[in-house]
Coordinates of C-alpha atoms in Angstrom, one line a residue:
M276 CA -54.1 -15.0 18.2
I277 CA -57.0 -17.0 16.8
A278 CA -57.7 -14.3 14.2
L279 CA -54.0 -14.2 13.2
L280 CA -53.9 -18.0 12.8
L281 CA -57.0 -17.8 10.6
V282 CA -55.4 -15.2 8.3
V283 CA -52.3 -17.4 7.9
L284 CA -54.4 -20.5 7.0
I285 CA -56.4 -18.5 4.5
V286 CA -53.2 -17.2 2.9
S287 CA -51.7 -20.7 2.8
C288 CA -54.8 -22.0 1.1
E289 CA -54.7 -19.3 -1.5
D290 CA -51.0 -20.2 -2.1
E291 CA -51.9 -23.8 -2.8
K292 CA -54.4 -22.9 -5.6
Y293 CA -53.5 -23.7 -9.2
V294 CA -54.5 -21.7 -12.3
S295 CA -58.0 -23.0 -13.0
S296 CA -59.0 -21.3 -16.3
N297 CA -60.0 -23.7 -19.1
E298 CA -58.2 -21.3 -21.5
V299 CA -54.8 -21.6 -19.8
Q300 CA -51.8 -21.5 -22.2
L301 CA -48.3 -22.7 -21.6
S302 CA -45.4 -21.0 -23.3
F303 CA -42.6 -22.9 -25.1
S304 CA -39.1 -22.1 -26.1
A305 CA -39.9 -23.4 -29.6
D306 CA -43.0 -24.5 -31.5
T307 CA -40.9 -27.3 -33.2
V308 CA -38.0 -29.3 -31.9
M309 CA -35.8 -30.0 -34.9
F310 CA -33.0 -32.6 -35.2
D311 CA -30.3 -32.4 -37.9
T312 CA -29.7 -35.4 -40.1
I313 CA -29.3 -38.6 -37.9
F314 CA -27.7 -41.8 -39.1
T315 CA -30.1 -44.7 -38.8
A316 CA -29.7 -47.1 -35.9
F317 CA -27.6 -44.5 -34.1
G318 CA -29.1 -42.4 -31.4
S319 CA -29.2 -38.6 -31.7
T320 CA -27.7 -36.0 -29.5
T321 CA -30.2 -34.5 -27.0
Q322 CA -32.3 -31.5 -27.8
H323 CA -34.3 -29.7 -25.2
L324 CA -37.6 -27.8 -24.9
K325 CA -38.3 -25.3 -22.2
V326 CA -41.9 -25.1 -20.9
Y327 CA -42.9 -21.9 -19.1
N328 CA -45.7 -21.0 -16.6
P329 CA -46.4 -17.4 -17.4
Y330 CA -48.9 -17.0 -14.5
D331 CA -48.6 -15.7 -10.9
Q332 CA -50.1 -19.0 -9.6
K333 CA -48.9 -22.5 -9.8
L334 CA -49.8 -24.5 -12.9
L335 CA -50.7 -28.2 -12.9
I336 CA -50.2 -29.9 -16.2
S337 CA -52.5 -33.0 -16.3
S338 CA -50.3 -34.9 -18.7
V339 CA -47.3 -34.6 -21.0
R340 CA -47.0 -37.4 -23.6
L341 CA -45.7 -38.4 -27.0
A342 CA -48.6 -38.5 -29.5
K343 CA -47.3 -41.9 -30.8
G344 CA -46.6 -43.3 -27.4
D345 CA -44.2 -46.2 -27.0
V346 CA -44.0 -46.8 -30.7
S347 CA -42.5 -43.4 -31.3
N348 CA -38.9 -43.1 -32.5
F349 CA -38.5 -40.3 -30.0
R350 CA -37.8 -40.5 -26.2
L351 CA -38.6 -38.0 -23.5
N352 CA -37.1 -37.0 -20.2
V353 CA -39.7 -34.7 -18.5
N354 CA -38.2 -32.6 -15.7
G355 CA -35.9 -35.5 -14.7
I356 CA -38.5 -38.3 -15.3
A357 CA -37.5 -40.6 -18.2
A358 CA -40.9 -41.6 -19.6
N359 CA -43.0 -41.0 -22.7
E360 CA -46.0 -40.0 -20.6
V361 CA -46.0 -38.1 -17.3
F362 CA -49.0 -37.0 -15.2
D363 CA -49.7 -34.2 -12.8
L364 CA -46.7 -32.1 -13.5
E365 CA -46.4 -28.9 -11.4
I366 CA -44.7 -25.7 -12.5
P367 CA -44.3 -22.9 -9.9
P368 CA -45.4 -19.3 -10.7
K369 CA -43.3 -17.6 -13.4
D370 CA -41.1 -20.7 -13.5
S371 CA -40.3 -23.3 -16.1
I372 CA -39.3 -27.0 -16.6
Y373 CA -37.1 -28.7 -19.2
I374 CA -38.1 -31.6 -21.5
F375 CA -35.1 -33.4 -23.1
V376 CA -35.7 -35.3 -26.3
E377 CA -33.7 -38.0 -28.2
V378 CA -34.5 -39.9 -31.3
T379 CA -33.4 -43.1 -33.1
V380 CA -34.3 -43.6 -36.7
D381 CA -34.8 -47.2 -37.9
P382 CA -33.0 -48.3 -41.1
T383 CA -35.2 -48.5 -44.2
G384 CA -32.8 -49.4 -47.0
N385 CA -33.7 -46.1 -48.7
N386 CA -30.9 -44.0 -50.0
L387 CA -32.7 -40.8 -49.6
P388 CA -33.1 -38.9 -46.3
M389 CA -36.4 -39.7 -44.6
V390 CA -38.4 -37.5 -42.2
V391 CA -39.5 -38.8 -38.8
Q392 CA -42.2 -36.9 -37.0
D393 CA -44.1 -36.9 -33.8
S394 CA -45.3 -34.3 -31.2
I395 CA -45.4 -33.7 -27.5
E396 CA -48.9 -33.2 -26.3
F397 CA -49.8 -31.1 -23.2
S398 CA -53.1 -31.3 -21.4
T399 CA -53.7 -28.5 -18.9
N400 CA -57.2 -28.2 -17.4
A401 CA -59.4 -28.3 -20.5
S402 CA -56.7 -26.8 -22.7
F403 CA -54.7 -28.9 -25.2
Q404 CA -51.4 -27.8 -26.8
D405 CA -48.6 -29.6 -28.8
V406 CA -45.1 -29.1 -29.9
D407 CA -43.9 -30.8 -33.1
L408 CA -40.8 -33.1 -33.2
V409 CA -39.1 -33.4 -36.6
A410 CA -35.9 -35.4 -37.4
W411 CA -34.3 -36.4 -40.7
G412 CA -32.9 -39.9 -40.9
Q413 CA -30.3 -41.1 -43.3
D414 CA -29.2 -44.7 -44.1
F415 CA -25.5 -45.2 -44.6
H416 CA -22.7 -47.6 -45.4
L417 CA -20.9 -48.5 -42.1
I418 CA -17.2 -48.9 -42.4
K419 CA -15.8 -50.2 -39.1
D420 CA -12.3 -51.5 -38.5
A421 CA -12.1 -52.1 -42.2
R422 CA -9.1 -53.3 -44.3
L423 CA -10.3 -52.4 -47.8
K424 CA -9.6 -54.3 -51.0
T425 CA -9.8 -52.4 -54.3
T426 CA -13.3 -50.9 -54.2
T427 CA -15.4 -47.8 -55.1
W428 CA -17.4 -45.7 -52.7
T429 CA -20.4 -44.3 -54.5
A430 CA -22.6 -41.3 -53.9
D431 CA -25.8 -43.3 -53.3
K432 CA -25.7 -42.7 -49.5
P433 CA -23.1 -41.6 -46.9
Y434 CA -20.2 -43.6 -45.6
L435 CA -19.7 -43.6 -41.8
V436 CA -16.2 -44.6 -40.6
Y437 CA -15.8 -46.0 -37.1
N438 CA -12.3 -46.4 -35.8
Y439 CA -10.5 -46.8 -39.1
A440 CA -10.6 -47.6 -42.8
Y441 CA -7.3 -48.9 -44.1
V442 CA -6.3 -49.2 -47.8
D443 CA -3.6 -51.8 -48.0
S444 CA -0.6 -51.9 -50.3
G445 CA -1.6 -52.7 -53.9
E446 CA -5.3 -51.8 -53.3
V447 CA -7.1 -48.7 -54.7
L448 CA -10.0 -46.8 -53.1
T449 CA -11.9 -44.8 -55.7
I450 CA -14.5 -42.3 -54.4
D451 CA -17.1 -41.1 -56.8
A452 CA -18.2 -37.4 -57.2
G453 CA -20.7 -36.3 -54.6
A454 CA -19.8 -38.9 -52.1
R455 CA -20.0 -37.9 -48.4
I456 CA -17.6 -39.6 -45.9
Y457 CA -18.3 -39.1 -42.2
F458 CA -15.9 -40.1 -39.4
H459 CA -16.8 -40.9 -35.8
S460 CA -14.6 -39.4 -33.1
K461 CA -10.9 -40.5 -33.4
A462 CA -11.6 -42.3 -36.7
G463 CA -9.4 -41.9 -39.8
L464 CA -8.6 -43.1 -43.3
Y465 CA -5.2 -44.6 -43.7
V466 CA -3.7 -45.4 -47.1
R467 CA -0.8 -47.6 -48.1
G468 CA -2.2 -48.3 -51.5
R469 CA -3.8 -45.5 -53.4
I470 CA -6.9 -43.2 -53.1
K471 CA -8.6 -41.5 -56.1
A472 CA -11.2 -39.0 -54.8
M473 CA -12.7 -37.9 -58.1
G474 CA -15.0 -35.1 -57.2
E475 CA -16.5 -32.7 -59.8
F476 CA -17.5 -29.1 -59.8
G477 CA -20.9 -29.0 -58.2
Q478 CA -20.4 -32.5 -56.8
P479 CA -17.5 -32.3 -54.4
I480 CA -16.5 -35.2 -52.2
V481 CA -16.7 -34.2 -48.5
F482 CA -14.6 -35.7 -45.6
Q483 CA -15.8 -34.5 -42.2
G484 CA -16.9 -35.6 -38.7
D485 CA -20.2 -37.4 -38.0
R486 CA -21.7 -34.6 -35.8
L487 CA -24.1 -33.0 -38.2
E488 CA -25.8 -30.5 -35.9
D489 CA -25.3 -26.9 -36.9
V490 CA -23.4 -26.2 -33.7
Y491 CA -20.6 -28.6 -34.8
K492 CA -20.1 -27.3 -38.4
D493 CA -17.0 -25.3 -37.4
V494 CA -15.6 -27.5 -34.6
P495 CA -12.1 -28.9 -35.3
D496 CA -10.6 -32.1 -34.0
Q497 CA -13.8 -34.2 -34.5
W498 CA -11.8 -37.0 -36.2
N499 CA -8.2 -37.9 -36.9
G500 CA -7.8 -37.1 -40.6
L501 CA -6.4 -38.7 -43.7
L502 CA -2.9 -40.3 -43.8
L503 CA -1.0 -41.4 -46.9
F504 CA 1.9 -43.5 -45.8
S505 CA 5.3 -43.2 -47.4
G506 CA 5.2 -45.6 -50.4
S507 CA 1.7 -44.6 -51.3
H508 CA 1.9 -43.0 -54.8
D509 CA -0.2 -41.3 -57.4
N510 CA -3.0 -40.3 -55.0
I511 CA -5.6 -37.9 -56.3
F512 CA -8.0 -35.5 -54.7
N513 CA -10.1 -33.4 -57.1
Y514 CA -13.0 -31.1 -56.0
T515 CA -12.7 -32.4 -52.4
E516 CA -13.4 -30.8 -49.0
I517 CA -11.5 -32.1 -45.9
K518 CA -12.6 -30.3 -42.7
N519 CA -12.8 -30.4 -38.9
A520 CA -10.1 -33.0 -38.2
N521 CA -6.9 -33.0 -36.2
I522 CA -4.6 -33.1 -39.3
G523 CA -6.6 -32.8 -42.5
L524 CA -4.1 -34.5 -44.8
Q525 CA -0.8 -36.1 -43.8
V526 CA 1.4 -37.0 -46.7
G527 CA 4.2 -39.4 -45.8
N528 CA 5.5 -40.6 -42.5
I529 CA 8.9 -40.9 -40.9
E530 CA 8.9 -44.6 -40.0
D531 CA 8.5 -45.9 -43.5
E532 CA 11.1 -45.7 -46.3
G533 CA 10.5 -43.7 -49.4
Y534 CA 7.9 -41.0 -50.0
A535 CA 4.2 -40.5 -50.6
S536 CA 2.8 -38.5 -53.6
V537 CA -0.5 -36.8 -54.2
E538 CA -2.1 -34.3 -56.6
L539 CA -4.6 -31.9 -55.1
S540 CA -6.8 -29.9 -57.4
N541 CA -9.8 -27.7 -56.7
T542 CA -9.6 -28.9 -53.1
K543 CA -10.4 -27.2 -49.8
I544 CA -8.7 -28.3 -46.6
Y545 CA -9.6 -26.2 -43.5
N546 CA -10.5 -25.9 -39.8
H547 CA -8.2 -28.5 -38.4
A548 CA -6.9 -28.5 -34.9
Y549 CA -3.2 -29.0 -35.8
A550 CA -2.5 -28.6 -39.5
G551 CA -4.3 -28.7 -42.9
I552 CA -1.5 -30.3 -44.8
F553 CA 1.4 -32.0 -42.9
S554 CA 3.9 -33.5 -45.3
L555 CA 7.1 -35.5 -44.5
K556 CA 9.7 -36.1 -47.3
S557 CA 7.0 -36.4 -49.9
K558 CA 5.7 -35.0 -53.2
I559 CA 2.7 -32.7 -53.7
K560 CA 1.3 -31.0 -56.7
A561 CA -1.5 -28.6 -55.9
Y562 CA -3.5 -26.1 -57.8
N563 CA -6.8 -24.2 -57.2
C564 CA -6.6 -25.2 -53.6
L565 CA -7.5 -23.5 -50.3
V566 CA -5.6 -24.5 -47.1
A567 CA -6.9 -22.4 -44.2
N568 CA -7.6 -21.8 -40.6
C569 CA -5.8 -24.4 -38.6
G570 CA -4.6 -24.4 -35.0
F571 CA -0.8 -24.4 -35.7
Y572 CA 0.0 -24.6 -39.5
A573 CA -2.1 -24.3 -42.6
A574 CA 0.7 -26.3 -44.3
A575 CA 3.9 -27.8 -42.9
L576 CA 6.2 -29.3 -45.5
L577 CA 9.0 -31.0 -43.6
V578 CA 12.1 -33.2 -44.0
G579 CA 12.4 -32.1 -47.6
G580 CA 10.4 -33.3 -50.5
D581 CA 9.2 -32.0 -53.9
Y582 CA 6.4 -29.5 -54.0
D583 CA 4.6 -27.4 -56.6
F584 CA 1.7 -25.1 -55.6
Y585 CA -0.1 -23.0 -58.2
H586 CA -3.0 -20.6 -57.6
T587 CA -3.3 -21.8 -54.0
T588 CA -4.5 -19.8 -51.1
I589 CA -2.7 -20.7 -47.8
A590 CA -4.2 -18.6 -45.1
N591 CA -4.5 -18.9 -41.4
Y592 CA -6.9 -16.8 -39.4
W593 CA -7.2 -19.2 -36.6
G594 CA -8.6 -17.6 -33.4
G595 CA -10.6 -15.0 -35.2
F596 CA -9.8 -11.3 -35.2
S597 CA -7.3 -11.7 -32.4
S598 CA -4.0 -13.4 -33.5
S599 CA -2.9 -14.0 -29.9
S600 CA -3.8 -17.7 -30.0
R601 CA -1.3 -18.6 -32.7
S602 CA 2.5 -18.1 -32.9
T603 CA 3.2 -20.5 -35.8
A604 CA 3.4 -19.5 -39.4
S605 CA 0.7 -20.4 -42.0
L606 CA 3.4 -22.1 -44.1
V607 CA 6.5 -23.9 -42.9
L608 CA 9.2 -25.2 -45.2
S609 CA 12.0 -27.2 -43.7
N610 CA 14.5 -29.9 -44.7
L611 CA 14.6 -31.2 -41.2
L612 CA 12.4 -32.3 -38.3
I613 CA 13.5 -32.4 -34.6
I614 CA 11.3 -34.6 -32.3
D615 CA 11.7 -34.4 -28.6
Q616 CA 11.8 -37.7 -26.8
A617 CA 9.8 -38.5 -23.6
S618 CA 13.0 -39.9 -22.0
G619 CA 14.9 -36.7 -22.7
G620 CA 17.0 -35.5 -25.7
S621 CA 15.7 -35.4 -29.2
V622 CA 16.0 -37.1 -32.6
S623 CA 16.6 -35.2 -35.8
Y624 CA 15.5 -36.2 -39.4
V625 CA 17.0 -34.5 -42.4
G626 CA 16.0 -34.8 -46.1
D627 CA 16.6 -32.9 -49.3
M628 CA 14.1 -30.2 -50.2
E629 CA 14.5 -30.9 -53.9
N630 CA 11.9 -28.3 -54.9
A631 CA 9.3 -26.1 -53.1
N632 CA 7.8 -23.9 -55.8
F633 CA 4.9 -21.5 -55.1
S634 CA 3.5 -19.5 -58.0
N635 CA 0.5 -17.1 -58.3
S636 CA -0.4 -17.9 -54.7
I637 CA -1.3 -16.2 -51.5
I638 CA 0.4 -16.8 -48.1
A639 CA -1.5 -14.9 -45.5
G640 CA -2.9 -14.8 -41.9
N641 CA -3.1 -12.9 -38.7
I642 CA 0.0 -13.9 -36.8
R643 CA 1.5 -11.4 -34.4
T644 CA 5.0 -11.5 -36.0
K645 CA 3.5 -10.6 -39.4
N646 CA 5.6 -13.5 -40.9
E647 CA 3.4 -16.2 -42.3
L648 CA 6.4 -18.0 -43.8
E649 CA 8.9 -19.9 -41.7
L650 CA 12.0 -21.5 -43.2
G651 CA 13.9 -24.3 -41.3
I652 CA 17.2 -24.9 -43.1
S653 CA 19.8 -27.5 -42.3
D654 CA 23.1 -27.4 -44.0
E655 CA 23.2 -31.2 -44.1
A656 CA 20.6 -31.3 -46.9
V657 CA 19.6 -29.5 -50.1
F658 CA 17.1 -26.7 -49.7
N659 CA 15.6 -25.4 -52.9
Y660 CA 12.6 -23.1 -52.8
S661 CA 11.0 -20.3 -54.8
F662 CA 8.1 -17.9 -54.6
T663 CA 7.0 -16.3 -57.9
N664 CA 4.3 -13.7 -58.1
C665 CA 2.8 -14.3 -54.7
L666 CA 1.1 -12.1 -52.1
M667 CA 2.9 -12.9 -48.8
Q668 CA 2.3 -11.5 -45.4
L669 CA 5.9 -10.9 -44.3
S670 CA 7.4 -8.2 -42.0
D671 CA 9.8 -5.6 -43.4
T672 CA 12.7 -7.4 -41.8
F673 CA 12.1 -10.6 -43.7
D674 CA 14.7 -10.7 -46.5
I675 CA 13.2 -11.3 -49.9
S676 CA 15.9 -9.6 -51.9
D677 CA 17.4 -12.7 -53.5
P678 CA 15.7 -13.3 -56.9
D679 CA 16.6 -17.0 -56.8
Y680 CA 14.0 -17.3 -54.1
F681 CA 11.6 -14.4 -54.4
T682 CA 10.4 -12.6 -57.5
G683 CA 7.3 -10.5 -58.0
I684 CA 6.3 -10.5 -54.4
I685 CA 3.6 -8.3 -52.9
R686 CA 4.9 -8.0 -49.4
G687 CA 2.8 -7.4 -46.3
A688 CA -0.4 -6.3 -48.0
D689 CA -3.8 -7.3 -46.7
P690 CA -5.2 -9.7 -49.4
K691 CA -8.7 -8.4 -48.6
F692 CA -10.6 -11.7 -48.4
K693 CA -14.3 -11.4 -48.2
D694 CA -14.6 -13.0 -44.7
P695 CA -11.7 -15.2 -43.6
Y696 CA -13.0 -15.4 -40.0
E697 CA -16.6 -16.4 -39.4
K698 CA -17.6 -17.5 -42.9
M699 CA -14.2 -18.8 -44.0
N700 CA -14.8 -17.1 -47.3
F701 CA -11.4 -16.5 -49.0
E702 CA -12.7 -15.1 -52.2
L703 CA -11.2 -11.7 -53.1
D704 CA -12.9 -8.4 -52.4
T705 CA -13.0 -5.8 -55.1
L706 CA -10.0 -3.8 -53.7
S707 CA -7.7 -6.8 -53.2
P708 CA -4.1 -6.2 -54.3
A709 CA -4.0 -9.8 -55.5
K710 CA -6.3 -9.0 -58.5
D711 CA -4.6 -9.4 -61.9
A712 CA -1.2 -9.8 -60.2
G713 CA -0.4 -13.3 -61.4
L714 CA 1.8 -14.5 -64.3
K715 CA -0.3 -15.1 -67.4
M716 CA 1.8 -18.2 -68.3
I717 CA 0.8 -19.8 -65.0
G718 CA -2.8 -18.7 -65.3
Q719 CA -3.0 -20.3 -68.8
Q720 CA -2.0 -23.7 -67.4
F721 CA -4.9 -23.4 -64.9
P722 CA -7.5 -21.3 -66.8
F723 CA -10.4 -21.9 -64.4
D724 CA -10.4 -21.2 -60.6
L725 CA -11.8 -23.2 -57.7
L726 CA -15.3 -21.9 -58.5
N727 CA -14.9 -22.8 -62.2
K728 CA -14.5 -19.1 -63.2
S729 CA -12.2 -18.2 -66.1
R730 CA -8.9 -16.5 -65.3
M731 CA -8.5 -15.4 -68.9
G732 CA -11.2 -12.6 -69.1
D733 CA -9.4 -9.6 -67.7
A734 CA -5.9 -8.0 -67.4
G735 CA -4.3 -11.0 -65.7
P736 CA -5.0 -13.9 -63.4
D737 CA -5.6 -13.2 -59.8
L738 CA -3.4 -14.7 -57.1
G739 CA -4.7 -17.6 -55.1
A740 CA -7.5 -20.1 -55.6
Y741 CA -10.2 -17.6 -56.5
E742 CA -10.6 -15.3 -59.5
R743 CA -12.4 -12.0 -58.8
I744 CA -14.6 -11.1 -61.8
E745 CA -16.0 -7.6 -61.6
K746 CA -19.5 -6.8 -62.9
A747 CA -19.5 -4.8 -66.1
S748 CA -20.4 -1.1 -65.4
K749 CA -23.6 0.1 -66.9

């Protein structure tokens, strides 16, 4: 019995030993903890670092600390302890701990992004190791609960919208080429006056959410979107990107009299939770535009209106390769809208569809029914529409025999986009049936595509927003 007890004590003492080598080396999940661009004075999201003990014995880390200590922009939580320096941290054999890192960047008044650096230092026995911390900070213009007078937003540094920015009647918001507009959660831009987003090729204006980490780049519903109230006229979006909202661009509203009007050129509206364009009794002229990958509709044009779309790609591949997540068409045209009431019953709104013209365009997607066009027609109002030289994903049972409505249609063909799913690349592949299929008279009105490529250099203009130019054979 005494011998057995002695053996147990010896084993227990051995179990308590730590790795004693002066050349001990921790393992880390990364050699640098990187933060995407952070707006100054606003705290970052949390990044993490995993610290591994690769040995068969326990490891005692003498200290974990920020090199710059309490003056650092970074903050640590080490294995549940919120402190910038922690002592005598034990890691069991073949186990690990987490260190969580946050950062806040101080405003500097500098328009250019600034780099903020520090490191986490680890002291174990006589061994010293460190992991770099790197963040980019960006000063910005804060727009919070703002009713805007006539003003210009420039490209000097980003704009961050909290809650709302509101352009009142009679006021004009001009946005310069290259400007970046970020919206916090649930924020939006609401226009009763006029907006002129004057982007240029190579210097687009971007509207998106304020989460800049790479993991959020394709996450929809990060902000509310843009709303042009009925009565807001002559709005312009040129070389503009609107992405990752609930509704990208709403044109018009039911509650106000009249209509809204907008011209969209060289503009991309994509990855919205509900719809890319949601228009009510309004006027839109669009050319060289992409409207794509939204939860319900790429474009819904309701309660009538007046619409001209030229060389536009309207494509919905929401949900990836499987189309089971969407039962609504890419494009909906209707001269009515029925709204269910919470108290029961419904309210109907009807308006004349004076014109809905689509020329040299693509209507495509991955819906199960194979019909990416839905028509909602009320006999109580006018319904004028036409599709001319368009590639349209429609089933064989969809009637396109009436030349008053459909001429030169390529029905049901795969447009062969380069990658409409993961990369949202809607340029045409070399075997696309949309190549050279457009009317030249339309192409001549819009001789350059969304990427500023000429449509006039081959047999005919391609359908949609992008022109495919083949390399000359050697």
